[in-house]
């Protein structure tokens, strides 16, 4: 038996690690799986743990309101030590580019425990964009022994950094495994669709077929302040100019996001500011949307599989694949550009159709099986 410790802490890591945990559980004759959550996020993490029925073996419970990077880094590092000593994993699995990912890797390295990095090799080559994620993922790559890259271009980034080719496996992104799992569940269960519609109604949201939905999310640290003010001013103008459109914005719980959004966008009749949705409802809402406007990494990966045009409110992206196939476009945080690009999509069917192709550049739904197969061959 090999001891595997899977560590994560935020909503997107949980969504992307959940199908991997389920896949490892199918091999419990060779693996003893434990889950450690840092709870860098609390409520938004718990939403995912509940949905996928994951009960962590260890919960560091570190989240503080309006935490800074020093808070997160120091509390995870100190609390991980005893857990690693107690659970003695043969290998630790971390995901992506959060501070949880980097610090959990560092904590494992201090105990000389091997690290496997899921979603490895994404790069913008600009250490401040996204910040601090570009540094988190580069530092994690330095520590990891195994690198599971979602695409060929992420593998190439690692090879360019002199990481040994035999330690890199291209698997697709596990978010597509999660997305397909939920889409199938919704498709196969009519009652679930009704349940989701009811849940949305509790947030005062009534979906109507004759209104186009623009779905919005935003949380990037580098957009705090002026960036978010510009985004909100753009949304206000779009809402006022297009009463036939509903803007639905599930607000991230970060106070740096909620303050400007609530200040600028409250009380506009066709703008719905709602609480973070649990993943099932969010996937359903993505599938019902006309356009998605976001700075999220995960949503850039999911939306092409749903054939939804995505405007990304950032200046760079570490996910060039959908950009190349023109289903995703970078619009930054300039008010004029956001308004212009949304108006194009709303007013020209030709422009809309050129961006709404169904593509799967980020995976085929079998990433987790590939990861488990590789680890089984390597360590059991
Ligand atoms: C974090 C990650 C980011 C990732 C994002 C996904 C870092 C530095 N940032 O950013 O890479 O893209 O998660 O959403 O690792 N809060 C709550 N409840 C929650 C979650 C957050 O109240 O369930 C509030 C708290 O006040 C918390 C704040 O949001 O202090 C910020 O959370 P934090 O994890 O530091 O930053 P995110 O912007 O969420
Ligand atoms: N998501 C969700 N509920 C929401 C908003 C987003 O479940 O209200 C999901 C979304 O489908 C994606 C993930 O959360 O899988 C993205 O999380 P986030 O944007 O917070 O982080 P990022 O991907 O940018 O790191």
mmCIF file of N, CA and C in Angstrom, residues 149-273:
data_model
loop_
_atom_site.group_PDB
_atom_site.id
_atom_site.type_symbol
_atom_site.label_atom_id
_atom_site.label_comp_id
_atom_site.label_asym_id
_atom_site.label_seq_id
_atom_site.Cartn_x
_atom_site.Cartn_y
_atom_site.Cartn_z
ATOM 1 N N UNK A 149 0.763 17.889 -17.064
ATOM 2 C CA UNK A 149 0.439 19.081 -17.848
ATOM 3 C C UNK A 149 -0.887 18.888 -18.547
ATOM 4 N N UNK A 150 -1.735 19.927 -18.541
ATOM 5 C CA UNK A 150 -3.019 19.764 -19.224
ATOM 6 C C UNK A 150 -2.894 19.728 -20.745
ATOM 7 N N UNK A 151 -1.914 20.443 -21.310
ATOM 8 C CA UNK A 151 -1.811 20.516 -22.783
ATOM 9 C C UNK A 151 -0.342 20.389 -23.199
ATOM 10 N N UNK A 152 -0.152 20.208 -24.504
ATOM 11 C CA UNK A 152 1.201 20.104 -25.042
ATOM 12 C C UNK A 152 1.976 21.399 -24.826
ATOM 13 N N UNK A 153 1.289 22.533 -24.944
ATOM 14 C CA UNK A 153 2.038 23.795 -24.804
ATOM 15 C C UNK A 153 2.497 23.986 -23.351
ATOM 16 N N UNK A 154 1.724 23.478 -22.382
ATOM 17 C CA UNK A 154 2.206 23.585 -20.995
ATOM 18 C C UNK A 154 3.391 22.638 -20.764
ATOM 19 N N UNK A 155 3.398 21.485 -21.460
ATOM 20 C CA UNK A 155 4.564 20.594 -21.369
ATOM 21 C C UNK A 155 5.800 21.303 -21.944
ATOM 22 N N UNK A 156 5.611 21.974 -23.075
ATOM 23 C CA UNK A 156 6.751 22.666 -23.710
ATOM 24 C C UNK A 156 7.331 23.739 -22.797
ATOM 25 N N UNK A 157 6.444 24.444 -22.070
ATOM 26 C CA UNK A 157 6.936 25.455 -21.124
ATOM 27 C C UNK A 157 7.878 24.823 -20.098
ATOM 28 N N UNK A 158 7.530 23.634 -19.642
ATOM 29 C CA UNK A 158 8.359 22.973 -18.624
ATOM 30 C C UNK A 158 9.682 22.512 -19.221
ATOM 31 N N UNK A 159 9.623 21.977 -20.430
ATOM 32 C CA UNK A 159 10.858 21.522 -21.089
ATOM 33 C C UNK A 159 11.806 22.716 -21.280
ATOM 34 N N UNK A 160 11.222 23.873 -21.621
ATOM 35 C CA UNK A 160 12.050 25.083 -21.775
ATOM 36 C C UNK A 160 12.702 25.504 -20.465
ATOM 37 N N UNK A 161 12.162 25.023 -19.350
ATOM 38 C CA UNK A 161 12.769 25.334 -18.045
ATOM 39 C C UNK A 161 13.662 24.192 -17.571
ATOM 40 N N UNK A 162 14.033 23.322 -18.509
ATOM 41 C CA UNK A 162 14.964 22.207 -18.234
ATOM 42 C C UNK A 162 14.397 21.142 -17.304
ATOM 43 N N UNK A 163 13.087 21.004 -17.296
ATOM 44 C CA UNK A 163 12.486 19.912 -16.523
ATOM 45 C C UNK A 163 12.534 18.663 -17.386
ATOM 46 N N UNK A 164 12.925 17.526 -16.783
ATOM 47 C CA UNK A 164 13.146 16.299 -17.568
ATOM 48 C C UNK A 164 11.855 15.837 -18.237
ATOM 49 N N UNK A 165 11.922 15.551 -19.529
ATOM 50 C CA UNK A 165 10.735 15.200 -20.299
ATOM 51 C C UNK A 165 10.024 13.968 -19.713
ATOM 52 N N UNK A 166 10.813 13.009 -19.215
ATOM 53 C CA UNK A 166 10.178 11.771 -18.725
ATOM 54 C C UNK A 166 9.373 11.989 -17.430
ATOM 55 N N UNK A 167 9.537 13.156 -16.811
ATOM 56 C CA UNK A 167 8.761 13.411 -15.585
ATOM 57 C C UNK A 167 7.472 14.189 -15.897
ATOM 58 N N UNK A 168 7.232 14.467 -17.191
ATOM 59 C CA UNK A 168 6.051 15.278 -17.572
ATOM 60 C C UNK A 168 5.064 14.391 -18.329
ATOM 61 N N UNK A 169 3.788 14.454 -17.955
ATOM 62 C CA UNK A 169 2.762 13.698 -18.673
ATOM 63 C C UNK A 169 1.652 14.664 -19.094
ATOM 64 N N UNK A 170 1.292 14.624 -20.378
ATOM 65 C CA UNK A 170 0.176 15.454 -20.845
ATOM 66 C C UNK A 170 -1.112 14.665 -20.613
ATOM 67 N N UNK A 171 -2.022 15.251 -19.847
ATOM 68 C CA UNK A 171 -3.202 14.478 -19.416
ATOM 69 C C UNK A 171 -4.538 15.114 -19.804
ATOM 70 N N UNK A 172 -4.538 16.399 -20.201
ATOM 71 C CA UNK A 172 -5.796 17.150 -20.237
ATOM 72 C C UNK A 172 -6.030 17.716 -18.845
ATOM 73 N N UNK A 173 -6.938 18.669 -18.756
ATOM 74 C CA UNK A 173 -7.192 19.291 -17.457
ATOM 75 C C UNK A 173 -8.311 18.538 -16.727
ATOM 76 N N UNK A 174 -8.083 18.277 -15.444
ATOM 77 C CA UNK A 174 -9.081 17.530 -14.655
ATOM 78 C C UNK A 174 -10.388 18.322 -14.498
ATOM 79 N N UNK A 175 -10.350 19.639 -14.812
ATOM 80 C CA UNK A 175 -11.603 20.420 -14.708
ATOM 81 C C UNK A 175 -12.621 19.906 -15.730
ATOM 82 N N UNK A 176 -12.134 19.377 -16.852
ATOM 83 C CA UNK A 176 -13.065 18.877 -17.868
ATOM 84 C C UNK A 176 -13.696 17.562 -17.367
ATOM 85 N N UNK A 177 -12.933 16.773 -16.610
ATOM 86 C CA UNK A 177 -13.523 15.583 -15.974
ATOM 87 C C UNK A 177 -14.674 16.012 -15.057
ATOM 88 N N UNK A 178 -14.402 17.060 -14.243
ATOM 89 C CA UNK A 178 -15.430 17.544 -13.298
ATOM 90 C C UNK A 178 -16.637 18.086 -14.052
ATOM 91 N N UNK A 179 -16.362 18.865 -15.091
ATOM 92 C CA UNK A 179 -17.445 19.489 -15.870
ATOM 93 C C UNK A 179 -18.335 18.418 -16.508
ATOM 94 N N UNK A 180 -17.721 17.422 -17.150
ATOM 95 C CA UNK A 180 -18.507 16.373 -17.817
ATOM 96 C C UNK A 180 -19.326 15.568 -16.799
ATOM 97 N N UNK A 181 -18.710 15.328 -15.651
ATOM 98 C CA UNK A 181 -19.408 14.591 -14.575
ATOM 99 C C UNK A 181 -20.709 15.306 -14.199
ATOM 100 N N UNK A 182 -20.607 16.621 -14.027
ATOM 101 C CA UNK A 182 -21.770 17.414 -13.608
ATOM 102 C C UNK A 182 -22.766 17.568 -14.758
ATOM 103 N N UNK A 183 -22.259 17.806 -15.976
ATOM 104 C CA UNK A 183 -23.180 17.956 -17.123
ATOM 105 C C UNK A 183 -23.995 16.675 -17.317
ATOM 106 N N UNK A 184 -23.334 15.515 -17.213
ATOM 107 C CA UNK A 184 -24.049 14.235 -17.358
ATOM 108 C C UNK A 184 -25.085 14.047 -16.269
ATOM 109 N N UNK A 185 -24.690 14.446 -15.047
ATOM 110 C CA UNK A 185 -25.618 14.320 -13.912
ATOM 111 C C UNK A 185 -26.873 15.165 -14.172
ATOM 112 N N UNK A 186 -26.673 16.386 -14.674
ATOM 113 C CA UNK A 186 -27.823 17.274 -14.935
ATOM 114 C C UNK A 186 -28.678 16.689 -16.066
ATOM 115 N N UNK A 187 -27.991 16.175 -17.113
ATOM 116 C CA UNK A 187 -28.703 15.642 -18.278
ATOM 117 C C UNK A 187 -29.553 14.419 -17.890
ATOM 118 N N UNK A 188 -28.982 13.579 -17.026
ATOM 119 C CA UNK A 188 -29.659 12.323 -16.695
ATOM 120 C C UNK A 188 -30.739 12.458 -15.628
ATOM 121 N N UNK A 189 -30.803 13.619 -14.992
ATOM 122 C CA UNK A 189 -31.683 13.735 -13.835
ATOM 123 C C UNK A 189 -32.535 15.005 -13.949
ATOM 124 N N UNK A 190 -33.778 14.824 -14.430
ATOM 125 C CA UNK A 190 -34.638 15.980 -14.666
ATOM 126 C C UNK A 190 -34.950 16.721 -13.354
ATOM 127 N N UNK A 191 -35.048 15.926 -12.283
ATOM 128 C CA UNK A 191 -35.357 16.528 -10.974
ATOM 129 C C UNK A 191 -34.247 17.480 -10.531
ATOM 130 N N UNK A 192 -33.002 17.133 -10.915
ATOM 131 C CA UNK A 192 -31.867 17.972 -10.525
ATOM 132 C C UNK A 192 -31.983 19.356 -11.168
ATOM 133 N N UNK A 193 -32.414 19.360 -12.450
ATOM 134 C CA UNK A 193 -32.596 20.644 -13.144
ATOM 135 C C UNK A 193 -33.632 21.498 -12.391
ATOM 136 N N UNK A 194 -34.720 20.839 -11.958
ATOM 137 C CA UNK A 194 -35.752 21.572 -11.200
ATOM 138 C C UNK A 194 -35.179 22.090 -9.878
ATOM 139 N N UNK A 195 -34.360 21.235 -9.238
ATOM 140 C CA UNK A 195 -33.759 21.623 -7.953
ATOM 141 C C UNK A 195 -32.856 22.860 -8.133
ATOM 142 N N UNK A 196 -32.082 22.834 -9.226
ATOM 143 C CA UNK A 196 -31.179 23.964 -9.497
ATOM 144 C C UNK A 196 -31.993 25.234 -9.763
ATOM 145 N N UNK A 197 -33.061 25.094 -10.581
ATOM 146 C CA UNK A 197 -33.891 26.266 -10.886
ATOM 147 C C UNK A 197 -34.474 26.844 -9.591
ATOM 148 N N UNK A 198 -34.893 25.972 -8.686
ATOM 149 C CA UNK A 198 -35.428 26.441 -7.396
ATOM 150 C C UNK A 198 -34.370 27.165 -6.580
ATOM 151 N N UNK A 199 -33.153 26.576 -6.589
ATOM 152 C CA UNK A 199 -32.045 27.212 -5.844
ATOM 153 C C UNK A 199 -31.755 28.594 -6.389
ATOM 154 N N UNK A 200 -31.792 28.727 -7.726
ATOM 155 C CA UNK A 200 -31.517 30.035 -8.326
ATOM 156 C C UNK A 200 -32.608 31.029 -7.937
ATOM 157 N N UNK A 201 -33.848 30.511 -7.826
ATOM 158 C CA UNK A 201 -34.958 31.400 -7.435
ATOM 159 C C UNK A 201 -34.752 31.953 -6.022
ATOM 160 N N UNK A 202 -34.117 31.154 -5.146
ATOM 161 C CA UNK A 202 -33.884 31.655 -3.780
ATOM 162 C C UNK A 202 -32.920 32.840 -3.804
ATOM 163 N N UNK A 203 -32.182 32.987 -4.897
ATOM 164 C CA UNK A 203 -31.299 34.157 -5.045
ATOM 165 C C UNK A 203 -31.983 35.225 -5.921
ATOM 166 N N UNK A 204 -33.324 35.119 -6.005
ATOM 167 C CA UNK A 204 -34.131 36.078 -6.795
ATOM 168 C C UNK A 204 -33.813 36.058 -8.283
ATOM 169 N N UNK A 205 -33.398 34.904 -8.774
ATOM 170 C CA UNK A 205 -32.995 34.791 -10.170
ATOM 171 C C UNK A 205 -34.001 33.935 -10.915
ATOM 172 N N UNK A 206 -34.692 34.551 -11.869
ATOM 173 C CA UNK A 206 -35.628 33.781 -12.699
ATOM 174 C C UNK A 206 -35.069 33.778 -14.113
ATOM 175 N N UNK A 207 -34.734 32.581 -14.628
ATOM 176 C CA UNK A 207 -34.163 32.545 -15.974
ATOM 177 C C UNK A 207 -35.298 32.581 -16.982
ATOM 178 N N UNK A 208 -35.185 33.548 -17.931
ATOM 179 C CA UNK A 208 -36.245 33.604 -18.931
ATOM 180 C C UNK A 208 -35.620 33.400 -20.305
ATOM 181 N N UNK A 209 -36.295 32.584 -21.155
ATOM 182 C CA UNK A 209 -35.706 32.215 -22.442
ATOM 183 C C UNK A 209 -35.583 33.398 -23.393
ATOM 184 N N UNK A 210 -36.372 34.468 -23.165
ATOM 185 C CA UNK A 210 -36.277 35.576 -24.119
ATOM 186 C C UNK A 210 -35.283 36.671 -23.695
ATOM 187 N N UNK A 211 -34.497 36.391 -22.655
ATOM 188 C CA UNK A 211 -33.450 37.368 -22.315
ATOM 189 C C UNK A 211 -32.079 36.703 -22.419
ATOM 190 N N UNK A 212 -31.138 37.399 -23.059
ATOM 191 C CA UNK A 212 -29.777 36.863 -23.157
ATOM 192 C C UNK A 212 -29.058 37.091 -21.832
ATOM 193 N N UNK A 213 -28.301 36.071 -21.410
ATOM 194 C CA UNK A 213 -27.579 36.213 -20.129
ATOM 195 C C UNK A 213 -26.099 36.488 -20.386
ATOM 196 N N UNK A 214 -25.592 37.539 -19.725
ATOM 197 C CA UNK A 214 -24.135 37.723 -19.653
ATOM 198 C C UNK A 214 -23.733 37.292 -18.240
ATOM 199 N N UNK A 215 -22.927 36.244 -18.171
ATOM 200 C CA UNK A 215 -22.496 35.738 -16.862
ATOM 201 C C UNK A 215 -21.120 36.335 -16.548
ATOM 202 N N UNK A 216 -20.978 36.870 -15.338
ATOM 203 C CA UNK A 216 -19.731 37.569 -14.983
ATOM 204 C C UNK A 216 -19.133 36.968 -13.720
ATOM 205 N N UNK A 217 -17.803 36.770 -13.715
ATOM 206 C CA UNK A 217 -17.118 36.508 -12.442
ATOM 207 C C UNK A 217 -15.799 37.278 -12.445
ATOM 208 N N UNK A 218 -15.301 37.594 -11.254
ATOM 209 C CA UNK A 218 -14.028 38.312 -11.184
ATOM 210 C C UNK A 218 -13.450 38.255 -9.787
ATOM 211 N N UNK A 219 -12.156 38.039 -9.689
ATOM 212 C CA UNK A 219 -11.551 38.004 -8.352
ATOM 213 C C UNK A 219 -10.051 38.268 -8.322
ATOM 214 N N UNK A 220 -9.409 38.488 -9.471
ATOM 215 C CA UNK A 220 -7.937 38.534 -9.500
ATOM 216 C C UNK A 220 -7.384 39.665 -8.657
ATOM 217 N N UNK A 221 -6.369 39.335 -7.860
ATOM 218 C CA UNK A 221 -5.740 40.349 -6.992
ATOM 219 C C UNK A 221 -5.210 41.542 -7.788
ATOM 220 N N UNK A 222 -4.633 41.274 -8.995
ATOM 221 C CA UNK A 222 -4.035 42.398 -9.743
ATOM 222 C C UNK A 222 -5.092 43.342 -10.318
ATOM 223 N N UNK A 223 -6.386 42.935 -10.271
ATOM 224 C CA UNK A 223 -7.458 43.837 -10.740
ATOM 225 C C UNK A 223 -8.098 44.653 -9.613
ATOM 226 N N UNK A 224 -7.663 44.409 -8.350
ATOM 227 C CA UNK A 224 -8.260 45.152 -7.226
ATOM 228 C C UNK A 224 -8.060 46.651 -7.436
ATOM 229 N N UNK A 225 -9.009 47.441 -6.928
ATOM 230 C CA UNK A 225 -8.896 48.896 -7.051
ATOM 231 C C UNK A 225 -9.418 49.343 -8.407
ATOM 232 N N UNK A 226 -8.583 50.083 -9.151
ATOM 233 C CA UNK A 226 -8.999 50.692 -10.411
ATOM 234 C C UNK A 226 -9.585 49.684 -11.408
ATOM 235 N N UNK A 227 -8.959 48.513 -11.488
ATOM 236 C CA UNK A 227 -9.416 47.485 -12.428
ATOM 237 C C UNK A 227 -10.871 47.124 -12.179
ATOM 238 N N UNK A 228 -11.212 46.862 -10.922
ATOM 239 C CA UNK A 228 -12.603 46.477 -10.607
ATOM 240 C C UNK A 228 -13.574 47.632 -10.823
ATOM 241 N N UNK A 229 -13.134 48.844 -10.519
ATOM 242 C CA UNK A 229 -14.010 50.016 -10.749
ATOM 243 C C UNK A 229 -14.320 50.103 -12.246
ATOM 244 N N UNK A 230 -13.288 49.951 -13.095
ATOM 245 C CA UNK A 230 -13.506 50.011 -14.551
ATOM 246 C C UNK A 230 -14.457 48.911 -15.020
ATOM 247 N N UNK A 231 -14.250 47.702 -14.494
ATOM 248 C CA UNK A 231 -15.095 46.566 -14.887
ATOM 249 C C UNK A 231 -16.558 46.885 -14.552
ATOM 250 N N UNK A 232 -16.770 47.392 -13.339
ATOM 251 C CA UNK A 232 -18.148 47.680 -12.896
ATOM 252 C C UNK A 232 -18.770 48.808 -13.708
ATOM 253 N N UNK A 233 -17.984 49.840 -14.021
ATOM 254 C CA UNK A 233 -18.513 50.946 -14.847
ATOM 255 C C UNK A 233 -18.916 50.414 -16.213
ATOM 256 N N UNK A 234 -18.113 49.493 -16.753
ATOM 257 C CA UNK A 234 -18.441 48.907 -18.062
ATOM 258 C C UNK A 234 -19.742 48.114 -17.964
ATOM 259 N N UNK A 235 -19.884 47.325 -16.917
ATOM 260 C CA UNK A 235 -21.101 46.512 -16.749
ATOM 261 C C UNK A 235 -22.332 47.401 -16.603
ATOM 262 N N UNK A 236 -22.154 48.506 -15.891
ATOM 263 C CA UNK A 236 -23.273 49.422 -15.694
ATOM 264 C C UNK A 236 -23.734 49.970 -17.047
ATOM 265 N N UNK A 237 -22.775 50.369 -17.862
ATOM 266 C CA UNK A 237 -23.121 50.941 -19.168
ATOM 267 C C UNK A 237 -23.804 49.879 -20.047
ATOM 268 N N UNK A 238 -23.272 48.649 -20.027
ATOM 269 C CA UNK A 238 -23.856 47.573 -20.844
ATOM 270 C C UNK A 238 -25.299 47.303 -20.390
ATOM 271 N N UNK A 239 -25.512 47.257 -19.077
ATOM 272 C CA UNK A 239 -26.847 46.963 -18.540
ATOM 273 C C UNK A 239 -27.839 48.062 -18.940
ATOM 274 N N UNK A 240 -27.427 49.316 -18.803
ATOM 275 C CA UNK A 240 -28.342 50.423 -19.099
ATOM 276 C C UNK A 240 -28.646 50.521 -20.596
ATOM 277 N N UNK A 241 -27.643 50.199 -21.439
ATOM 278 C CA UNK A 241 -27.850 50.275 -22.895
ATOM 279 C C UNK A 241 -28.598 49.074 -23.459
ATOM 280 N N UNK A 242 -28.669 47.972 -22.707
ATOM 281 C CA UNK A 242 -29.253 46.732 -23.232
ATOM 282 C C UNK A 242 -30.266 46.137 -22.250
ATOM 283 N N UNK A 243 -31.443 46.765 -22.115
ATOM 284 C CA UNK A 243 -32.413 46.270 -21.122
ATOM 285 C C UNK A 243 -32.908 44.853 -21.435
ATOM 286 N N UNK A 244 -32.699 44.391 -22.689
ATOM 287 C CA UNK A 244 -33.124 43.026 -23.060
ATOM 288 C C UNK A 244 -32.133 41.967 -22.586
ATOM 289 N N UNK A 245 -31.049 42.409 -21.929
ATOM 290 C CA UNK A 245 -30.003 41.481 -21.479
ATOM 291 C C UNK A 245 -30.000 41.431 -19.949
ATOM 292 N N UNK A 246 -29.811 40.237 -19.383
ATOM 293 C CA UNK A 246 -29.615 40.136 -17.932
ATOM 294 C C UNK A 246 -28.139 39.897 -17.642
ATOM 295 N N UNK A 247 -27.598 40.669 -16.724
ATOM 296 C CA UNK A 247 -26.208 40.423 -16.288
ATOM 297 C C UNK A 247 -26.274 39.705 -14.949
ATOM 298 N N UNK A 248 -25.708 38.511 -14.904
ATOM 299 C CA UNK A 248 -25.727 37.736 -13.643
ATOM 300 C C UNK A 248 -24.291 37.625 -13.139
ATOM 301 N N UNK A 249 -24.090 38.069 -11.908
ATOM 302 C CA UNK A 249 -22.733 38.160 -11.370
ATOM 303 C C UNK A 249 -22.691 37.495 -9.984
ATOM 304 N N UNK A 250 -22.284 36.204 -9.929
ATOM 305 C CA UNK A 250 -22.082 35.584 -8.612
ATOM 306 C C UNK A 250 -20.809 36.163 -7.995
ATOM 307 N N UNK A 251 -20.970 36.861 -6.905
ATOM 308 C CA UNK A 251 -19.840 37.613 -6.339
ATOM 309 C C UNK A 251 -18.924 36.722 -5.515
ATOM 310 N N UNK A 252 -17.639 36.799 -5.798
ATOM 311 C CA UNK A 252 -16.621 36.152 -4.964
ATOM 312 C C UNK A 252 -16.727 36.737 -3.551
ATOM 313 N N UNK A 253 -16.371 35.957 -2.531
ATOM 314 C CA UNK A 253 -16.547 36.443 -1.147
ATOM 315 C C UNK A 253 -15.463 37.422 -0.693
ATOM 316 N N UNK A 254 -14.460 37.631 -1.530
ATOM 317 C CA UNK A 254 -13.397 38.569 -1.158
ATOM 318 C C UNK A 254 -13.948 40.001 -1.005
ATOM 319 N N UNK A 255 -13.748 40.626 0.163
ATOM 320 C CA UNK A 255 -14.276 41.981 0.380
ATOM 321 C C UNK A 255 -13.731 43.002 -0.624
ATOM 322 N N UNK A 256 -12.519 42.774 -1.150
ATOM 323 C CA UNK A 256 -11.948 43.702 -2.142
ATOM 324 C C UNK A 256 -12.705 43.675 -3.458
ATOM 325 N N UNK A 257 -13.456 42.596 -3.670
ATOM 326 C CA UNK A 257 -14.295 42.479 -4.864
ATOM 327 C C UNK A 257 -15.679 43.037 -4.564
ATOM 328 N N UNK A 258 -16.225 42.636 -3.424
ATOM 329 C CA UNK A 258 -17.636 42.947 -3.132
ATOM 330 C C UNK A 258 -17.891 44.445 -2.948
ATOM 331 N N UNK A 259 -16.906 45.127 -2.363
ATOM 332 C CA UNK A 259 -17.117 46.547 -2.059
ATOM 333 C C UNK A 259 -17.388 47.378 -3.331
ATOM 334 N N UNK A 260 -16.461 47.395 -4.316
ATOM 335 C CA UNK A 260 -16.749 48.219 -5.509
ATOM 336 C C UNK A 260 -17.947 47.711 -6.299
ATOM 337 N N UNK A 261 -18.128 46.391 -6.357
ATOM 338 C CA UNK A 261 -19.232 45.842 -7.153
ATOM 339 C C UNK A 261 -20.563 46.275 -6.549
ATOM 340 N N UNK A 262 -20.713 46.103 -5.240
ATOM 341 C CA UNK A 262 -21.968 46.495 -4.600
ATOM 342 C C UNK A 262 -22.206 47.998 -4.727
ATOM 343 N N UNK A 263 -21.121 48.769 -4.608
ATOM 344 C CA UNK A 263 -21.262 50.231 -4.657
ATOM 345 C C UNK A 263 -21.756 50.684 -6.046
ATOM 346 N N UNK A 264 -21.179 50.111 -7.090
ATOM 347 C CA UNK A 264 -21.480 50.626 -8.445
ATOM 348 C C UNK A 264 -22.674 49.916 -9.086
ATOM 349 N N UNK A 265 -22.898 48.643 -8.743
ATOM 350 C CA UNK A 265 -23.886 47.873 -9.526
ATOM 351 C C UNK A 265 -25.179 47.514 -8.787
ATOM 352 N N UNK A 266 -25.283 47.902 -7.510
ATOM 353 C CA UNK A 266 -26.550 47.616 -6.803
ATOM 354 C C UNK A 266 -27.663 48.451 -7.422
ATOM 355 N N UNK A 267 -28.872 47.930 -7.350
ATOM 356 C CA UNK A 267 -30.072 48.688 -7.776
ATOM 357 C C UNK A 267 -30.166 48.987 -9.273
ATOM 358 N N UNK A 268 -29.487 48.181 -10.100
ATOM 359 C CA UNK A 268 -29.724 48.279 -11.549
ATOM 360 C C UNK A 268 -30.613 47.076 -11.883
ATOM 361 N N UNK A 269 -31.824 47.337 -12.450
ATOM 362 C CA UNK A 269 -32.831 46.263 -12.525
ATOM 363 C C UNK A 269 -32.365 45.002 -13.255
ATOM 364 N N UNK A 270 -31.562 45.123 -14.325
ATOM 365 C CA UNK A 270 -31.146 43.907 -15.041
ATOM 366 C C UNK A 270 -29.744 43.430 -14.660
ATOM 367 N N UNK A 271 -29.251 43.865 -13.485
ATOM 368 C CA UNK A 271 -27.987 43.310 -12.950
ATOM 369 C C UNK A 271 -28.315 42.522 -11.687
ATOM 370 N N UNK A 272 -27.976 41.244 -11.698
ATOM 371 C CA UNK A 272 -28.243 40.376 -10.544
ATOM 372 C C UNK A 272 -26.924 40.083 -9.848
ATOM 373 N N UNK A 273 -26.728 40.663 -8.673
ATOM 374 C CA UNK A 273 -25.531 40.373 -7.885
ATOM 375 C C UNK A 273 -25.917 39.271 -6.913
#
